[in-house]
PDB file of C-alpha atoms in Angstrom:
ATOM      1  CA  UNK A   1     -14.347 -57.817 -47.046  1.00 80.00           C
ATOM      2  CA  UNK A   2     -17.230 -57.686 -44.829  1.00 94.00           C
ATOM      3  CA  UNK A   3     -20.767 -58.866 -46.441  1.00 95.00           C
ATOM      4  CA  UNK A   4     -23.553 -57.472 -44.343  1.00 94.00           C
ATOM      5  CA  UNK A   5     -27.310 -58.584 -45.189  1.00 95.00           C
ATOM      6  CA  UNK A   6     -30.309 -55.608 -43.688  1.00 92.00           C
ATOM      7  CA  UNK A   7     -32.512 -59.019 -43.242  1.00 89.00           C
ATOM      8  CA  UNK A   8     -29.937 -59.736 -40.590  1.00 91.00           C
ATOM      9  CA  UNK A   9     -29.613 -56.369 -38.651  1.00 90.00           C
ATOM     10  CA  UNK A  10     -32.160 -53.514 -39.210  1.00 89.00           C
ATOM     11  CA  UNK A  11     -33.119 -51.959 -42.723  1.00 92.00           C
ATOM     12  CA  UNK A  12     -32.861 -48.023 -42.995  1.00 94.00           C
ATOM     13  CA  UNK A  13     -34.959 -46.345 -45.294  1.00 93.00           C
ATOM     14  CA  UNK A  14     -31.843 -44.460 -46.694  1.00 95.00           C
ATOM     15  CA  UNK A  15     -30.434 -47.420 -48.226  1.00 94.00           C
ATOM     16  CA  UNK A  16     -34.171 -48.781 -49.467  1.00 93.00           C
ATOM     17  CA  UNK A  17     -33.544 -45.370 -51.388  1.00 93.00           C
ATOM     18  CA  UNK A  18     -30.214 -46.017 -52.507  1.00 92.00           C
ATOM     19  CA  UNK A  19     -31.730 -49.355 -53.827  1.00 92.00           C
ATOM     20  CA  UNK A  20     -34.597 -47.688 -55.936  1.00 88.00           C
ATOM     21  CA  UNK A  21     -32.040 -45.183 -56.919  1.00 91.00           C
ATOM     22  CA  UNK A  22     -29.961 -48.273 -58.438  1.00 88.00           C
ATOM     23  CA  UNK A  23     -32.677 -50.313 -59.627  1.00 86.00           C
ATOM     24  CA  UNK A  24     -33.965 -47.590 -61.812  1.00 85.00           C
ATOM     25  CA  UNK A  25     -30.464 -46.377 -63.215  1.00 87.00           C
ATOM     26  CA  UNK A  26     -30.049 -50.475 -63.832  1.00 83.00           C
ATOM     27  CA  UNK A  27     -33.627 -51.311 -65.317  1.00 81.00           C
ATOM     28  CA  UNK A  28     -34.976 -47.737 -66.131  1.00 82.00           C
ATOM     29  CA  UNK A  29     -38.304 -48.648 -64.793  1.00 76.00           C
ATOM     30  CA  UNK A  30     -39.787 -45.022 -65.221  1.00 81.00           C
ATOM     31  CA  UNK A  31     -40.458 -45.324 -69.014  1.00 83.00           C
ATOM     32  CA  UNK A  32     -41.414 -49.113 -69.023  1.00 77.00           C
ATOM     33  CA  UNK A  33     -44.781 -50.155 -67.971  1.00 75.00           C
ATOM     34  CA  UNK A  34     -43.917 -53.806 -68.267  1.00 73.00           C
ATOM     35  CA  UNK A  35     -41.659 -53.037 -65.129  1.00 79.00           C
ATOM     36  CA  UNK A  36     -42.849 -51.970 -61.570  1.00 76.00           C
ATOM     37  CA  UNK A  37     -41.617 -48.246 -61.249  1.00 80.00           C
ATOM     38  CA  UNK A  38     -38.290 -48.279 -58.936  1.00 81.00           C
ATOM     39  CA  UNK A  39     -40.512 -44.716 -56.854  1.00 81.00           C
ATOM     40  CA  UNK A  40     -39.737 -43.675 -53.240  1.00 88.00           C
ATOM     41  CA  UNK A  41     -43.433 -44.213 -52.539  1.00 87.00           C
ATOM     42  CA  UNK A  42     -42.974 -47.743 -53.624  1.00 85.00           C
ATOM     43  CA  UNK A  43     -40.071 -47.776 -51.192  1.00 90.00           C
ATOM     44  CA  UNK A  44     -41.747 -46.522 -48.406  1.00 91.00           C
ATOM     45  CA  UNK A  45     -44.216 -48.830 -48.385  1.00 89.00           C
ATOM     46  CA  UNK A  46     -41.802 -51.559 -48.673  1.00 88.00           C
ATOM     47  CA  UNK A  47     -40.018 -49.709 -45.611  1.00 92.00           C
ATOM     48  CA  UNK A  48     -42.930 -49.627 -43.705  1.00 91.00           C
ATOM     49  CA  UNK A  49     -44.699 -52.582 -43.980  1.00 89.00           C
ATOM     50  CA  UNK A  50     -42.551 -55.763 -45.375  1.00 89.00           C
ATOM     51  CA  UNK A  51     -39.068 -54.712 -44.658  1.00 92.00           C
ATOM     52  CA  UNK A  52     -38.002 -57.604 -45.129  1.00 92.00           C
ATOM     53  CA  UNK A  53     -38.569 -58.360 -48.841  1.00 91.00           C
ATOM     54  CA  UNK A  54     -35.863 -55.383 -49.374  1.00 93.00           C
ATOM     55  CA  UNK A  55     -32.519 -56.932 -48.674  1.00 96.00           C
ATOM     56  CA  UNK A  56     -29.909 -54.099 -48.811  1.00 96.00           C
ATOM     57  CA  UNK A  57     -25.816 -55.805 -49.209  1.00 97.00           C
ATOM     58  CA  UNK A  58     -23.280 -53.911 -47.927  1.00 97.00           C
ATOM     59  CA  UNK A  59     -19.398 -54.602 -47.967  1.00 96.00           C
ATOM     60  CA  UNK A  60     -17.711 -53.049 -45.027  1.00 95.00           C
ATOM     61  CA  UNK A  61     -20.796 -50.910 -44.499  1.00 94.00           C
ATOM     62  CA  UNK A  62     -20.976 -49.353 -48.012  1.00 95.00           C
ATOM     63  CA  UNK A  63     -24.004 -50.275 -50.154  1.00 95.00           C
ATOM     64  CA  UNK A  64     -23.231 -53.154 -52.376  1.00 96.00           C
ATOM     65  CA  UNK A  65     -26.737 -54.137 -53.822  1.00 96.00           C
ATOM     66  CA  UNK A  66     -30.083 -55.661 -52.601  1.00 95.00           C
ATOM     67  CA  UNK A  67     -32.386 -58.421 -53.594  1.00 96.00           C
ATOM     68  CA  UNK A  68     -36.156 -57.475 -53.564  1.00 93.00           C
ATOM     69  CA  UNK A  69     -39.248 -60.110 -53.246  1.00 93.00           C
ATOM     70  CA  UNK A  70     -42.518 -59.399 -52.883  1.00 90.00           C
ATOM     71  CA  UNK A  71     -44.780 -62.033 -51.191  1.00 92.00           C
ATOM     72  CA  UNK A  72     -48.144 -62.642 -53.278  1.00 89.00           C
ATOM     73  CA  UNK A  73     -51.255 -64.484 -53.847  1.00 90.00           C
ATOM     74  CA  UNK A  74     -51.109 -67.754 -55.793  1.00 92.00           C
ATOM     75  CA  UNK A  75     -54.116 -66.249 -58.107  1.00 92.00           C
ATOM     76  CA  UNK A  76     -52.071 -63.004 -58.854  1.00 91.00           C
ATOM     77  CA  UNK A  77     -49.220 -65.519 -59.594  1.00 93.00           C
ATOM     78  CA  UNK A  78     -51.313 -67.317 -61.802  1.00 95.00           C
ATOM     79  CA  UNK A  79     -52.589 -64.175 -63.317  1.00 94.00           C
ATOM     80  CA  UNK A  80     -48.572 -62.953 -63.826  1.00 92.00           C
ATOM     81  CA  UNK A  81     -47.237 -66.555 -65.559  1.00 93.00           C
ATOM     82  CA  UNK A  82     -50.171 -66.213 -67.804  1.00 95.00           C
ATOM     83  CA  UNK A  83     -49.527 -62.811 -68.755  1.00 92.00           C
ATOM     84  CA  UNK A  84     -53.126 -61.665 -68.351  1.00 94.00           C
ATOM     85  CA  UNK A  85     -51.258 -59.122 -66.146  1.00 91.00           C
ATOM     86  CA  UNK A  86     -47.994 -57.516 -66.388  1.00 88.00           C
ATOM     87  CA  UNK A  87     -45.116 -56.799 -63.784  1.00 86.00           C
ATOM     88  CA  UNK A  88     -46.675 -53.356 -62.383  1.00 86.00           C
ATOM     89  CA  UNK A  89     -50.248 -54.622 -62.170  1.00 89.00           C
ATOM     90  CA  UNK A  90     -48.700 -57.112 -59.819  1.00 89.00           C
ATOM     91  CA  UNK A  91     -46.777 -55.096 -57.806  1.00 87.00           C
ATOM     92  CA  UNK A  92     -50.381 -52.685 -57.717  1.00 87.00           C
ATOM     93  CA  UNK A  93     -52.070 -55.662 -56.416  1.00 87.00           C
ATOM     94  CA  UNK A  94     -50.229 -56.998 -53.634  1.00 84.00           C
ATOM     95  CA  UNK A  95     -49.611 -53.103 -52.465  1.00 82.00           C
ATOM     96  CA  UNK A  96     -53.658 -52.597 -52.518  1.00 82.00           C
ATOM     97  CA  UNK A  97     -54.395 -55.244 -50.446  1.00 75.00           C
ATOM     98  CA  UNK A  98     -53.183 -56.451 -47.074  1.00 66.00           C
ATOM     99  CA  UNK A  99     -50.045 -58.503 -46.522  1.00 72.00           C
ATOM    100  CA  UNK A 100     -51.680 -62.510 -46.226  1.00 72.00           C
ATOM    101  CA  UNK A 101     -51.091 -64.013 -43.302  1.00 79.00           C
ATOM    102  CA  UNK A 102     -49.883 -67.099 -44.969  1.00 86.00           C
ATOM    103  CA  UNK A 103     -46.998 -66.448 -47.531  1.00 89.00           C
ATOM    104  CA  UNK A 104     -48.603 -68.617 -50.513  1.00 92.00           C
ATOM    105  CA  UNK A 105     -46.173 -67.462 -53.091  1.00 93.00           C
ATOM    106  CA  UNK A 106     -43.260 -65.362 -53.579  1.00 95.00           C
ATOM    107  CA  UNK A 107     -41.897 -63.222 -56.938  1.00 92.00           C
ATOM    108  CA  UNK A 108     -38.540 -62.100 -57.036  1.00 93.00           C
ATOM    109  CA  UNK A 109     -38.860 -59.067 -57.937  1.00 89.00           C
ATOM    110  CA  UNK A 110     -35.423 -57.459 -58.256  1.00 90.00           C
ATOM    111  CA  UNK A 111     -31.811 -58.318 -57.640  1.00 92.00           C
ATOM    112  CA  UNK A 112     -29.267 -55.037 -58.425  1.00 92.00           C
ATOM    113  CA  UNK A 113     -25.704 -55.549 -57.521  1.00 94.00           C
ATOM    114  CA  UNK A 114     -23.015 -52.669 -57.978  1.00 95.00           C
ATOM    115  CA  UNK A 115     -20.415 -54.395 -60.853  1.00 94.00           C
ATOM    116  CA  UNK A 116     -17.355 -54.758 -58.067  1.00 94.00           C
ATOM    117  CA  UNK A 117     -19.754 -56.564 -56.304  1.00 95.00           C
ATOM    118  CA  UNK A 118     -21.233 -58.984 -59.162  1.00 93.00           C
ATOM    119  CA  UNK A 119     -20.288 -63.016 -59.765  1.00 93.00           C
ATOM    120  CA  UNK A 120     -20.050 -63.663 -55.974  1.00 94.00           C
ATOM    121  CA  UNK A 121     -23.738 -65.464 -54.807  1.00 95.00           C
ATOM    122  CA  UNK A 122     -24.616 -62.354 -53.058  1.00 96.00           C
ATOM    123  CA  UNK A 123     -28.309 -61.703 -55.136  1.00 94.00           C
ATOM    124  CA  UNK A 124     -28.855 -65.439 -54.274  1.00 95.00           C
ATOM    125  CA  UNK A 125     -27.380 -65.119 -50.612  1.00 96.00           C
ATOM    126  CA  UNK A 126     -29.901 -61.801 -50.290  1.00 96.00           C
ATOM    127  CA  UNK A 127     -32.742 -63.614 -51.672  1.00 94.00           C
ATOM    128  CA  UNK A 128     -32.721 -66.819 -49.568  1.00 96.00           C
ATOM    129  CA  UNK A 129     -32.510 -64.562 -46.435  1.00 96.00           C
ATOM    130  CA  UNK A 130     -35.561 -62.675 -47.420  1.00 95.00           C
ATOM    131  CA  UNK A 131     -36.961 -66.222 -48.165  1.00 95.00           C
ATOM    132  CA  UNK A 132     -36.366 -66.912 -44.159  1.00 95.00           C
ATOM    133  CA  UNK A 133     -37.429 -64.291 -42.923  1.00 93.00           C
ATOM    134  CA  UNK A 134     -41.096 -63.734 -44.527  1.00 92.00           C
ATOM    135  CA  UNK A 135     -42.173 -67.492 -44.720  1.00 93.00           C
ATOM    136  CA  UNK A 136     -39.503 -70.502 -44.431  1.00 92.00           C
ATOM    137  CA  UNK A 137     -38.951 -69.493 -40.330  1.00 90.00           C
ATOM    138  CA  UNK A 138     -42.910 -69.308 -39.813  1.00 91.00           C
ATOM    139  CA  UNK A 139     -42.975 -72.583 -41.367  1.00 91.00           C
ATOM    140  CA  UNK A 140     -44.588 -72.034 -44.622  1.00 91.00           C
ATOM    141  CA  UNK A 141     -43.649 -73.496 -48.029  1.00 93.00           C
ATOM    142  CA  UNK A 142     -44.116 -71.024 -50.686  1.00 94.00           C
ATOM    143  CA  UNK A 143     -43.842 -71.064 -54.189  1.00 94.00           C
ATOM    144  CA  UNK A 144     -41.046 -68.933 -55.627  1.00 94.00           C
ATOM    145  CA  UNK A 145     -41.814 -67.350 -59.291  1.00 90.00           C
ATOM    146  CA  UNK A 146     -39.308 -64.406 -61.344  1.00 84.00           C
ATOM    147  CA  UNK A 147     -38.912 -63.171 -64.523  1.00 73.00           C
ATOM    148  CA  UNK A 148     -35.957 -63.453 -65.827  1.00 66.00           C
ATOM    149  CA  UNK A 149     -35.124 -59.613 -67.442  1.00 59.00           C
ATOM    150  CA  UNK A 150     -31.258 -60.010 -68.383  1.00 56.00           C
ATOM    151  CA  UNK A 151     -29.293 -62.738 -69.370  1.00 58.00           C
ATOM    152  CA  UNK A 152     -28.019 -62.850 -65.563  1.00 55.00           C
ATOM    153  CA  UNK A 153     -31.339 -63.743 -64.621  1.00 49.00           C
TER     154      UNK A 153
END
C-alpha cells in the first residue's frame, strides 16, 4: 500500500471536494452551527489560498482521508478556548481577513479518514505535514489548539 500526502505533491481541487463531501457525511456540519459548514465555497477558498492546510491521503492513488488546519490569530484562539466564540465564527474570521504573515497559532480543524484506512497514524502523519509546510519550514513556532469532537479525538 502506497500512502500519498497532497502537502507533498500538488493538491487538486477535486479531492478538496471529496474531503468536504466526507467531512460533512462524517460530522454533518450543515445542521450544526457549533461546527464550520464542510461547503465547496469553504473549499475553494482553502484551494485557492492556503492549500496547504487541506491534506488529502491517498492509498495507491484513491482518496483515503485528509487532515485540515487552519492557521489563526492568537486573539481568535483566545477568543475560541474561551468560548466567547464558537467553531464557525472562527473559521469566519480567519477567512475575512488576510492570511498573517507570521503563523502565530494553528487549530486543527478536521481529520476524516475512510474506516479501511483508520488506526494507522495517517490523521497525525497528515497533520504534521501541514504543520511543515505553513510554519515549522519558515521557521516559526506556533501554537497548536483542537477540539476534540469524538472520542478519537
Amino acid at each position: 500500500m502506497q500512502i500519498t500526502f497532497s502537502t507533498d505533491e500538488k493538491l487538486k481541487l477535486k479531492d478538496v471536494y471529496e474531503a468536504c463531501d466526507l467531512s460533512e457525511k462524517t460530522f454533518k456540519t450543515a445542521n450544526d452551527p457549533t461546527q464550520v459548514r464542510a461547503t465547496y465555497t469553504i473549499s475553494r477558498w482553502i484551494y485557492k489560498n492556503i492549500p496547504d492546510a487541506c491534506n488529502i491521503i491517498k492509498s495507491n492513488g484513491k482518496f483515503a482521508g485528509y487532515t485540515f488546519i487552519l492557521p489563526c490569530s492568537r486573539t481568535n484562539m483566545d477568543a475560541f478556548i474561551k468560548r466567547k466564540i464558537g467553531e464557525q465564527e472562527l473559521c469566519d474570521k480567519i477567512l475575512q481577513h488576510a492570511l498573517p504573515k507570521k503563523v502565530e497559532t494553528l487549530y486543527a480543524c478536521a481529520a476524516g479518514i475512510k474506516p479501511a484506512y483508520r488506526r494507522r497514524g495517517l490523521a497525525t502523519q497528515g497533520w504534521t505535514k501541514s504543520i511543515h509546510k505553513l510554519a515549522l519550514d519558515k521557521g516559526m513556532k506556533p501554537v497548536l489548539f483542537w477540539w476534540s469532537y469524538t472520542p478519537e479525538g
